[in-house]
mmCIF file of C-alpha atoms in Angstrom:
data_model
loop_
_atom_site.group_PDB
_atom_site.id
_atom_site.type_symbol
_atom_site.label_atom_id
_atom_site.label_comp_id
_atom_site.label_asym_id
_atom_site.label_seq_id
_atom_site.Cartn_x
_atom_site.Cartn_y
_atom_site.Cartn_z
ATOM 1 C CA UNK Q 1 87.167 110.512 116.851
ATOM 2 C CA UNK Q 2 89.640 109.009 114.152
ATOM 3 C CA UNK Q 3 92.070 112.062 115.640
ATOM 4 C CA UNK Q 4 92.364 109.016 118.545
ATOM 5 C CA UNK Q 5 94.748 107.212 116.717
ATOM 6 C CA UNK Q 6 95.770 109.519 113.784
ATOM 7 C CA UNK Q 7 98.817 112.153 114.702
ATOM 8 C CA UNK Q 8 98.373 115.693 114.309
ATOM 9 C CA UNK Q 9 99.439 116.237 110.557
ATOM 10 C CA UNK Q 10 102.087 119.207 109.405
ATOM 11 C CA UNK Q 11 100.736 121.936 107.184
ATOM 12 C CA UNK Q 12 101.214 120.990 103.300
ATOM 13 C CA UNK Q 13 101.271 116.953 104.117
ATOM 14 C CA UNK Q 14 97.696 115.935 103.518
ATOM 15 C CA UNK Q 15 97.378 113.840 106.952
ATOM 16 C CA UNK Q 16 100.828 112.051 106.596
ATOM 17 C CA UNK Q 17 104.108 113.357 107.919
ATOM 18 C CA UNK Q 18 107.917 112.402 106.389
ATOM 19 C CA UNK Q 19 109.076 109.368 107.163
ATOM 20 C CA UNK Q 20 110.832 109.008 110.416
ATOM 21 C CA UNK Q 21 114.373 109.684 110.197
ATOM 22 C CA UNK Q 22 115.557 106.533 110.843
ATOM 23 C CA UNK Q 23 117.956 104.078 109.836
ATOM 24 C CA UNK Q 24 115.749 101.912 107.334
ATOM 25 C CA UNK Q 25 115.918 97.831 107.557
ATOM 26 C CA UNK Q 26 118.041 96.384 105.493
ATOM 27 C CA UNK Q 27 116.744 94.873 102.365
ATOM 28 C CA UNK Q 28 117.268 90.773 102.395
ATOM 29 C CA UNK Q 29 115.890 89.095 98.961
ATOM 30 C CA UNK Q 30 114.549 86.144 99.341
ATOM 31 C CA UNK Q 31 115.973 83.175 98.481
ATOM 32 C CA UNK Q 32 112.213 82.207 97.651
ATOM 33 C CA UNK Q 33 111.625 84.254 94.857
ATOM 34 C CA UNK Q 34 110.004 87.639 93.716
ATOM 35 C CA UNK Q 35 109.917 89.667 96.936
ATOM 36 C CA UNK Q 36 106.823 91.674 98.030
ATOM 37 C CA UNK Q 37 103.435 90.509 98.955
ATOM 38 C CA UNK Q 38 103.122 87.760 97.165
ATOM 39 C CA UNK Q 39 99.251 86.129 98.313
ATOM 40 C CA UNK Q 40 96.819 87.331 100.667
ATOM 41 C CA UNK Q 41 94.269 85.247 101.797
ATOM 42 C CA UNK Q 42 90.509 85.896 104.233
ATOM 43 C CA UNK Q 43 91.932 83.726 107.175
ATOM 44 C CA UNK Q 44 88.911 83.159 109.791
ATOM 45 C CA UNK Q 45 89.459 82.173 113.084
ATOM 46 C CA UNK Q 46 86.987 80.519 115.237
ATOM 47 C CA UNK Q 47 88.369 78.192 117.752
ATOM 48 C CA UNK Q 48 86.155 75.411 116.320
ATOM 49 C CA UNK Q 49 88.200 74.816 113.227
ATOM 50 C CA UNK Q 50 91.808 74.483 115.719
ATOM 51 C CA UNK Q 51 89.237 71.846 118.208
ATOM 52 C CA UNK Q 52 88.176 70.218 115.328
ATOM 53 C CA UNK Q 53 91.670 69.593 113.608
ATOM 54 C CA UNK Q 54 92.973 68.200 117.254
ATOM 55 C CA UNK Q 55 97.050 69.801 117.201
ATOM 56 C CA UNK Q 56 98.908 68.431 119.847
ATOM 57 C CA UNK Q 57 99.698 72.016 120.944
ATOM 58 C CA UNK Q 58 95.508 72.486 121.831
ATOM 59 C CA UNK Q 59 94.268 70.613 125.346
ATOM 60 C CA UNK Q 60 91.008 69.492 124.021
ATOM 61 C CA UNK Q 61 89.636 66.928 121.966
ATOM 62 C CA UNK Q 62 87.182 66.528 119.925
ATOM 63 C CA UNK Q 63 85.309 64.083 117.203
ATOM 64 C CA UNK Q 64 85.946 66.734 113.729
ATOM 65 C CA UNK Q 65 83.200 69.017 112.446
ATOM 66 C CA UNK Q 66 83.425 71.774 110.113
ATOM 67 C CA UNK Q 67 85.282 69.801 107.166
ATOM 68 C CA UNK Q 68 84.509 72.006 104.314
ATOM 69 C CA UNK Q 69 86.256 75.032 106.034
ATOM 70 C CA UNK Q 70 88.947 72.603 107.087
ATOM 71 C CA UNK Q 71 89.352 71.172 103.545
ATOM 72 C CA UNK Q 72 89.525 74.942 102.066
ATOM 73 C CA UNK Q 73 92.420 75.658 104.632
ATOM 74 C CA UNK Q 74 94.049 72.079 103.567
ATOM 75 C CA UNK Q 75 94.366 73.857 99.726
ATOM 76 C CA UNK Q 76 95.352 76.990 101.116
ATOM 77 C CA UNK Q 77 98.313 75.406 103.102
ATOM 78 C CA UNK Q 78 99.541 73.692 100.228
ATOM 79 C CA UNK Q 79 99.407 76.843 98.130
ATOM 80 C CA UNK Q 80 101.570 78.304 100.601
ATOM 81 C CA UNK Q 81 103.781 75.980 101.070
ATOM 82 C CA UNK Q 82 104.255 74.495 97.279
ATOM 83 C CA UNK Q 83 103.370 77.809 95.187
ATOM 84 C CA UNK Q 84 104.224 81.093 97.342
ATOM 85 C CA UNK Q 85 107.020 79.443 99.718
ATOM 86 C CA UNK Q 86 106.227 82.734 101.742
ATOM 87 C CA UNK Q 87 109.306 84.649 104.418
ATOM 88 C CA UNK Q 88 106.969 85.541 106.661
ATOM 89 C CA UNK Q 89 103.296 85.707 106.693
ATOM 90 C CA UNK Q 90 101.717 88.853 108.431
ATOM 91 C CA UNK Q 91 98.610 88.349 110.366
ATOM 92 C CA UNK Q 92 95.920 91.442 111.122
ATOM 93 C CA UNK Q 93 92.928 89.923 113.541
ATOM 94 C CA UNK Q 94 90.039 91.520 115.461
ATOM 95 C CA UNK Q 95 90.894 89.977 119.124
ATOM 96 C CA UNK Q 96 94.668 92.152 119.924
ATOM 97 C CA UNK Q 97 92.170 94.930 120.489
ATOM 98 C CA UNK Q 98 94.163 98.251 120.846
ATOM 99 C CA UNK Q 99 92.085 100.980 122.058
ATOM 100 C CA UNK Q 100 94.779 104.124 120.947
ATOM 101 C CA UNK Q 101 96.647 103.111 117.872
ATOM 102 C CA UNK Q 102 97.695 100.109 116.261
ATOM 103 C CA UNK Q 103 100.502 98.051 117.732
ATOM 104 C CA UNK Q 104 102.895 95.795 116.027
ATOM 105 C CA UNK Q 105 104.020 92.256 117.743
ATOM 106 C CA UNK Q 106 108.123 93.239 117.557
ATOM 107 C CA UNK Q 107 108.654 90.672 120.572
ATOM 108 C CA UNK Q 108 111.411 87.871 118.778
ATOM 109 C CA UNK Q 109 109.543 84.750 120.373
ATOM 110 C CA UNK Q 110 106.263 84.632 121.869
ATOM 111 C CA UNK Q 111 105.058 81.378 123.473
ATOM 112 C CA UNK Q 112 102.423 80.868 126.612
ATOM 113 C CA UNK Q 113 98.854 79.415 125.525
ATOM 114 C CA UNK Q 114 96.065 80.723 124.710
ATOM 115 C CA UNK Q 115 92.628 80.758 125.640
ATOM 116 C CA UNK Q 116 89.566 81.552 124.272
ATOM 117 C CA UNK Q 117 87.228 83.271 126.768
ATOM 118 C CA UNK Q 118 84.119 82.016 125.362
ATOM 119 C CA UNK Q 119 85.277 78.864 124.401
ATOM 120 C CA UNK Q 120 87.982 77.631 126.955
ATOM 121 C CA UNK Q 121 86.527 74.411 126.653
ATOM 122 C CA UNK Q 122 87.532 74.233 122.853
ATOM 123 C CA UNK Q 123 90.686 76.115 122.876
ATOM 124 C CA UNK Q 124 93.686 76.296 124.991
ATOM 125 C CA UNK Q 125 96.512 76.393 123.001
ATOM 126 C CA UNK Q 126 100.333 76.199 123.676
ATOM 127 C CA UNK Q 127 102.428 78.212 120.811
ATOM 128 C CA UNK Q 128 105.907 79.467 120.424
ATOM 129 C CA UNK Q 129 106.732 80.835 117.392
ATOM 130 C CA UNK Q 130 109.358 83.850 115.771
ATOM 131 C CA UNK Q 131 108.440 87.090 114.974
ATOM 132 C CA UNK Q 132 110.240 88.616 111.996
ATOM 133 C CA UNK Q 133 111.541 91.334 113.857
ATOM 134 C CA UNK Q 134 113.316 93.808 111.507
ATOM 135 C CA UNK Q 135 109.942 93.257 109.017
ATOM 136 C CA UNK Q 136 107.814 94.491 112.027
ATOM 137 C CA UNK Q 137 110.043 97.193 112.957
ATOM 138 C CA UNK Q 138 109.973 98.346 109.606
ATOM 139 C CA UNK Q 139 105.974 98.136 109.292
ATOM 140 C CA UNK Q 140 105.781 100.145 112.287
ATOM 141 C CA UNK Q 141 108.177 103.056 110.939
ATOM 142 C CA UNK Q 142 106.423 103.047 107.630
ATOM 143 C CA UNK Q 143 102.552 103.148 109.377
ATOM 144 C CA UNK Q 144 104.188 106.022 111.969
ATOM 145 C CA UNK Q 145 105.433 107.802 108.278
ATOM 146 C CA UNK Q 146 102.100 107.701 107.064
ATOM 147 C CA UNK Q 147 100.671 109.582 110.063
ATOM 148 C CA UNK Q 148 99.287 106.127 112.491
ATOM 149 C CA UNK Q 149 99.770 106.529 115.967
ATOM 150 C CA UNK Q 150 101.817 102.824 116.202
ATOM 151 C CA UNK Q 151 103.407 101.302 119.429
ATOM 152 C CA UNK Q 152 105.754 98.377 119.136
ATOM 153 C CA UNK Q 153 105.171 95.338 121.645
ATOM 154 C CA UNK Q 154 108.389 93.827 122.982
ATOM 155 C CA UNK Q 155 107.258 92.528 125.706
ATOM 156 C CA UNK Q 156 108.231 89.061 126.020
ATOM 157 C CA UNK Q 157 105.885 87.849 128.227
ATOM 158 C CA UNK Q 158 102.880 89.258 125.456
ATOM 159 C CA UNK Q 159 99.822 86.867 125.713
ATOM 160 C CA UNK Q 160 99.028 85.967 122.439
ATOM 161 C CA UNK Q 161 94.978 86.423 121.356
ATOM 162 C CA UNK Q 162 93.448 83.504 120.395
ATOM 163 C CA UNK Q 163 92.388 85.080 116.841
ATOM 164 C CA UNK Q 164 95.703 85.601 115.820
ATOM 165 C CA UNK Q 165 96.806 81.945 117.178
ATOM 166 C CA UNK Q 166 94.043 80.172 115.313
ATOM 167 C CA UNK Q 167 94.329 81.985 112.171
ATOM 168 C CA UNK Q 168 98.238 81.291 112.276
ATOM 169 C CA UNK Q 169 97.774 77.332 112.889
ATOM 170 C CA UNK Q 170 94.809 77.174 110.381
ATOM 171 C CA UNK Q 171 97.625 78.502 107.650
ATOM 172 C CA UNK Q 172 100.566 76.787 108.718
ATOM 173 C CA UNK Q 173 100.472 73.524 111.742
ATOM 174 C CA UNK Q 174 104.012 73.468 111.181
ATOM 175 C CA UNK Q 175 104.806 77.077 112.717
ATOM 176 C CA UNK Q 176 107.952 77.143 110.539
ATOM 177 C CA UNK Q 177 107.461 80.375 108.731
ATOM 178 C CA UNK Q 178 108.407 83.192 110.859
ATOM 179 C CA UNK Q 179 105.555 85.503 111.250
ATOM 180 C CA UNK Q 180 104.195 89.317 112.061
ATOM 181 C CA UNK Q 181 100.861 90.325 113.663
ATOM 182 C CA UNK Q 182 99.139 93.372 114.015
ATOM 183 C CA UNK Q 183 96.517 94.686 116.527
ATOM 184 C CA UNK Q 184 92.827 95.881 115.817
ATOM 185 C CA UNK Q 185 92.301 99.144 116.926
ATOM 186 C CA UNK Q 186 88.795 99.188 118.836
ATOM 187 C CA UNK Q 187 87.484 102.488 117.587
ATOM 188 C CA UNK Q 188 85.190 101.782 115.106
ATOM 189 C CA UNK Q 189 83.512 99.706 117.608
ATOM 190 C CA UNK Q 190 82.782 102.675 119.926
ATOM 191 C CA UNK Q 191 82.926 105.903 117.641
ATOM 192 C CA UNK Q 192 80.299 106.016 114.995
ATOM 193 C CA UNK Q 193 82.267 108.383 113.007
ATOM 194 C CA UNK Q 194 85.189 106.047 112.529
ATOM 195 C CA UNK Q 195 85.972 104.687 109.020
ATOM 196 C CA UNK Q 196 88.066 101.919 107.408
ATOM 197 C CA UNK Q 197 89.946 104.495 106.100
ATOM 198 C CA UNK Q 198 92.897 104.487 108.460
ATOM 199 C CA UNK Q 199 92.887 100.278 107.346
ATOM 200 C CA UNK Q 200 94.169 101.599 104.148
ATOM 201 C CA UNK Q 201 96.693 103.360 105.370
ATOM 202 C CA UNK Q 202 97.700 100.457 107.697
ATOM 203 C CA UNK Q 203 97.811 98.323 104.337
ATOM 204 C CA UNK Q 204 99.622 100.866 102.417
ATOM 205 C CA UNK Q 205 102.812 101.061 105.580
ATOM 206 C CA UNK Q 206 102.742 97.066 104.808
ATOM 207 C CA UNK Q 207 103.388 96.748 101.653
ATOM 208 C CA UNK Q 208 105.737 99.619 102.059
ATOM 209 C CA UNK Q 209 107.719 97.734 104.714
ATOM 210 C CA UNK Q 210 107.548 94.260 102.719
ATOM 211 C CA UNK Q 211 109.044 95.947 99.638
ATOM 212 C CA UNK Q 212 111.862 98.322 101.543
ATOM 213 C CA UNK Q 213 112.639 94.434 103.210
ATOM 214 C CA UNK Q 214 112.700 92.349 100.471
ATOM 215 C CA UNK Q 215 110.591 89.733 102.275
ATOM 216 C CA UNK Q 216 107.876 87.500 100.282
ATOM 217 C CA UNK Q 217 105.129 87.616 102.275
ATOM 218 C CA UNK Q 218 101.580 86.418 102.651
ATOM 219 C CA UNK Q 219 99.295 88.324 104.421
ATOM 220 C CA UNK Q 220 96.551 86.916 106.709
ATOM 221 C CA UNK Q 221 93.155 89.387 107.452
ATOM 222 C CA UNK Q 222 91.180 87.098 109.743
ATOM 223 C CA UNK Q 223 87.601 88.629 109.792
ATOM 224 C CA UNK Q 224 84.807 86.496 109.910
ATOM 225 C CA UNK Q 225 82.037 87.329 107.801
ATOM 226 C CA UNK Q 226 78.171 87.507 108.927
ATOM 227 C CA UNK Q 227 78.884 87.579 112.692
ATOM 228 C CA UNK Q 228 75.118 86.943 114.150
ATOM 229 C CA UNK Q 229 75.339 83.889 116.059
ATOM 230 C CA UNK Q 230 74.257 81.392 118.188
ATOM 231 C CA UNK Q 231 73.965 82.429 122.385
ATOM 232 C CA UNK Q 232 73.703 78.385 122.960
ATOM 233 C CA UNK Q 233 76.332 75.567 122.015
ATOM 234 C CA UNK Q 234 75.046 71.682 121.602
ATOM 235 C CA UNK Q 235 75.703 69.358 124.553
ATOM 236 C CA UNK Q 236 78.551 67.987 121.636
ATOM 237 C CA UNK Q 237 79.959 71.184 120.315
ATOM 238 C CA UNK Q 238 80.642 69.464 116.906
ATOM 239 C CA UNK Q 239 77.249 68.371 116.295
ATOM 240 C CA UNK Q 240 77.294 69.180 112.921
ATOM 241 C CA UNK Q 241 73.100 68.724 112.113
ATOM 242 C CA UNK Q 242 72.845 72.082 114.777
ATOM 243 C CA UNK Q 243 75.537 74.105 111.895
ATOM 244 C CA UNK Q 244 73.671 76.097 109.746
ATOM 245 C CA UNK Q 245 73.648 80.076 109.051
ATOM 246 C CA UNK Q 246 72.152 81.973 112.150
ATOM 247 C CA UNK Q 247 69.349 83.373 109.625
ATOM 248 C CA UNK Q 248 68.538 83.499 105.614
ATOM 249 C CA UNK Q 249 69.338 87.507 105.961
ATOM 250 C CA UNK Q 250 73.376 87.289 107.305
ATOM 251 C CA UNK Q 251 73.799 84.339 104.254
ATOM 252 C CA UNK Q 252 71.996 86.238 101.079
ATOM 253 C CA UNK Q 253 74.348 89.227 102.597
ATOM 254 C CA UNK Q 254 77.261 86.735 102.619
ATOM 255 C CA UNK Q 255 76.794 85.258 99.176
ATOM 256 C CA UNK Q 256 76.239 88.645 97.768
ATOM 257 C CA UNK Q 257 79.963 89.947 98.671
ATOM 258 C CA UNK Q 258 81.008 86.831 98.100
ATOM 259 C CA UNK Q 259 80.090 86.649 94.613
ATOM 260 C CA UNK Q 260 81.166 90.175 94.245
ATOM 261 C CA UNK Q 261 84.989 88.974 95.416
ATOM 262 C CA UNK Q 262 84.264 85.842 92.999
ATOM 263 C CA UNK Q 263 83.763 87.992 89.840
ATOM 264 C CA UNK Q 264 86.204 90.836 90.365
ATOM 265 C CA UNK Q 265 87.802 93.485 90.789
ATOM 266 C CA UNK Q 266 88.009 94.138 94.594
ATOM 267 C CA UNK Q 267 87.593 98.225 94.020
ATOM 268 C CA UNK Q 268 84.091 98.328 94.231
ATOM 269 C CA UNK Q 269 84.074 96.160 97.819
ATOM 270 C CA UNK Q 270 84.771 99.374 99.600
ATOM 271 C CA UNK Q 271 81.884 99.773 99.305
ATOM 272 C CA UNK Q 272 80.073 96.598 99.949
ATOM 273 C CA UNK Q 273 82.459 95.877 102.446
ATOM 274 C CA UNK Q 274 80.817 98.771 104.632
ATOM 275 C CA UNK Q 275 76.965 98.039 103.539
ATOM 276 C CA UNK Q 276 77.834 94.293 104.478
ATOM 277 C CA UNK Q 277 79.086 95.441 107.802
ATOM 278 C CA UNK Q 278 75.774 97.466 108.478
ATOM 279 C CA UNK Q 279 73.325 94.652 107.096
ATOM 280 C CA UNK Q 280 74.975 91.246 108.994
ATOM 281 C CA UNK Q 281 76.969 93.220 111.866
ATOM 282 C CA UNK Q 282 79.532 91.889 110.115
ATOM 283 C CA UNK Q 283 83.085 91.063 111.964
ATOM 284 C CA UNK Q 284 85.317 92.633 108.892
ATOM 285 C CA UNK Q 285 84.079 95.940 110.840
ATOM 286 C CA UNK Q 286 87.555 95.120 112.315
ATOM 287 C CA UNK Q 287 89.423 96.144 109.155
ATOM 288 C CA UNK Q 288 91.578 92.973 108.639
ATOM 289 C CA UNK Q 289 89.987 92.252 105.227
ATOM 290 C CA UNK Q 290 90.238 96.384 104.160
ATOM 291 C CA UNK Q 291 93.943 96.216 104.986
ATOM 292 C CA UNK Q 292 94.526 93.021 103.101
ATOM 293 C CA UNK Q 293 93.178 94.376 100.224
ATOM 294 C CA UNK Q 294 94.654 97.871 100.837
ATOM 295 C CA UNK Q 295 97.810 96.581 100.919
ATOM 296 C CA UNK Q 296 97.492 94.602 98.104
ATOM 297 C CA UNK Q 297 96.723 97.695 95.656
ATOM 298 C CA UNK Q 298 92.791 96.767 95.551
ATOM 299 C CA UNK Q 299 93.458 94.173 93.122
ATOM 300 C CA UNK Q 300 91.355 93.878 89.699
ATOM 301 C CA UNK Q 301 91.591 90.481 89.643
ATOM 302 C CA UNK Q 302 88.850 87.792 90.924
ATOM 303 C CA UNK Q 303 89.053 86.100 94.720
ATOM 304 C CA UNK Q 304 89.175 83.031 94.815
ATOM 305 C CA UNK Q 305 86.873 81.238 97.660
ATOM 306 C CA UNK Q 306 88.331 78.247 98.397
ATOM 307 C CA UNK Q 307 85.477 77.652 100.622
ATOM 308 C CA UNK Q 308 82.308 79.016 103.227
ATOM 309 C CA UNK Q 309 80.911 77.654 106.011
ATOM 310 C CA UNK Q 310 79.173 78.435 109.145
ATOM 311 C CA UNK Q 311 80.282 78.233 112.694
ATOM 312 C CA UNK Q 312 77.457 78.953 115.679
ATOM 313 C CA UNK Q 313 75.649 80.325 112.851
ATOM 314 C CA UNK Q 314 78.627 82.740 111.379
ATOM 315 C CA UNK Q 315 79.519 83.019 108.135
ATOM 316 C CA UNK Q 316 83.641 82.409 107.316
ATOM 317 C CA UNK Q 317 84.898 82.234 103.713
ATOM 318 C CA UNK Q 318 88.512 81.264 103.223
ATOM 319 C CA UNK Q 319 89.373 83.305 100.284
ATOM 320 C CA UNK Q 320 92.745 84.249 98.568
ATOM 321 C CA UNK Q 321 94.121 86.994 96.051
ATOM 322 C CA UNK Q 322 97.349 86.791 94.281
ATOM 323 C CA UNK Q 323 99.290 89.442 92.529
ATOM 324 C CA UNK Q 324 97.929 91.158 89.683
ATOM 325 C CA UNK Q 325 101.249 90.093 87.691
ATOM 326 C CA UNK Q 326 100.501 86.363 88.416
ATOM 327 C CA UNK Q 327 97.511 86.271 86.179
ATOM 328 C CA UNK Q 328 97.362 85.914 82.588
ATOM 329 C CA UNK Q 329 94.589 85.778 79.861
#
């Protein structure tokens, strides 16, 4: 069933077809520094951590909770920010589900709110942010080079999924870095012959279309990890002595790819990634963590978790890679 959202492929091409014959993006260096991907980071998203911080942009309030995940996204914003000084960050998250395809967000300024539908008691969020426009163009004609069925949203009106929204805020409150998101395509969660494999491919048409750009850019995959969870909330939703891992099973599976990502390289978690899926139903079935590391070259370097916690029982590591390059010794 991957034939859903992979186009038919010319005799001789291997699955891909030449690049569309289009005028390319231009290529803008950055002001910033060395362009290409220049950090990716595991971004999770449940609502609780956006609740928890209380934005002004999010209706309700609430008394804190979930502090070391909060704390690990407090070091990752100031690696951004101070270290990486990122053009745009690009955002891949399970909850834009696309049925046929993968879509790219090309729409110059979204804004509405968002709601979770389990949780519309935690988050209803107002955003407006910029999209980098010619970056997402340009990701779009790379992943339709490379053989993707791709759409392009440009509908202004687009409702924004909460995934994508509370990954975004979790990496940067100050919504001052213009941004790109991608849509999960829904397959894998329906055919069980799908793979990860077109994930790579997305990853690959990213770091294409960063690179032909000249952007800097930090790349988001927000996938929860274990994804067994609680059916029941507290009477106070950040009751913090009802937190704990749904069952010793999901977090053994949890700390085992998590020390794998620890100690390095990320080659061999194509692997794990997929037996860590079928043991803890895990939510990186979504492929945002696959394309991060896709596009990032697999890299042979060490993760570095900045912290885990649980949330309803789910496991969610905040985790980030840097280029190859930037390590020495």
């Amino acid at each position: 069933m991957s034939k859903v959202f992979r186009l038919p492929a010319p005799g001789g091409t291997h699955g891909r077809r030449p690049a569309p014959a289009t005028t390319p993006s231009p290529s803008v260096p950055s002001s910033r520094g060395r362009a290409g991907i220049v950090a990716g980071y595991l971004s999770p998203h449940p609502p609780h951590l956006v609740y928890a911080e209380n934005p002004p942009q999010n209706e309700p309030r609430s008394e804190g909770g979930w502090e070391t995940l909060r704390w690990a996204y407090d070091r990752l914003r100031r690696r951004i920010k101070e270290v990486h000084r990122p053009d745009t960050l690009i955002v891949h998250a399970p909850h834009w589900i696309t049925m046929v395809g993968h879509h790219v967000n090309c729409a110059p300024n979204p804004k509405g709110v968002s709601v979770e539908p389990i949780f519309p008691h935690l988050f209803r969020y107002h955003y407006d942010f910029r999209t980098d426009v010619p970056l997402a163009e340009a990701i779009a004609d790379e992943a339709e080079g490379l053989g993707l069925v791709t759409s392009r949203m440009r509908d202004p009106d687009v409702r924004v999924d909460y995934a994508t929204i509370g990954a975004l805020h979790m990496v940067n409150p100050d919504w001052d870095i213009p941004v790109v998101s991608l849509s999960a395509n829904n397959n894998p969660y329906f055919y069980s012959d799908a793979s990860l494999g077109d994930m790579e491919v997305l990853g690959e048409a990213t770091r294409r279309a960063v690179e032909r750009t000249g952007r800097r850019a930090v790349l988001l995959g927000s996938n929860s990890l274990s994804h067994l969870h609680w059916h029941e909330e507290p009477e106070l939703p950040e009751d913090m002595e009802r937190e704990h891992p749904y069952n010793n099973h999901q977090y053994r599976w949890d700390m085992k790819l998590l020390e794998a990502i620890r100690r390095g390289p990320t080659a061999p978690l194509k692997e794990l990634i997929s037996e860590h899926i079928e043991a803890t139903a895990s939510e990186t079935k979504a492929g945002s963590l696959t394309w991060l590391l896709a596009a990032m070259g697999w890299p042979r370097v060490p993760g570095d978790v900045l912290g885990y916690g649980t949330i309803i029982g789910t496991g969610n590591a905040v985790v980030e890679w840097t280029p190859e390059e930037d390590h020495h010794g």
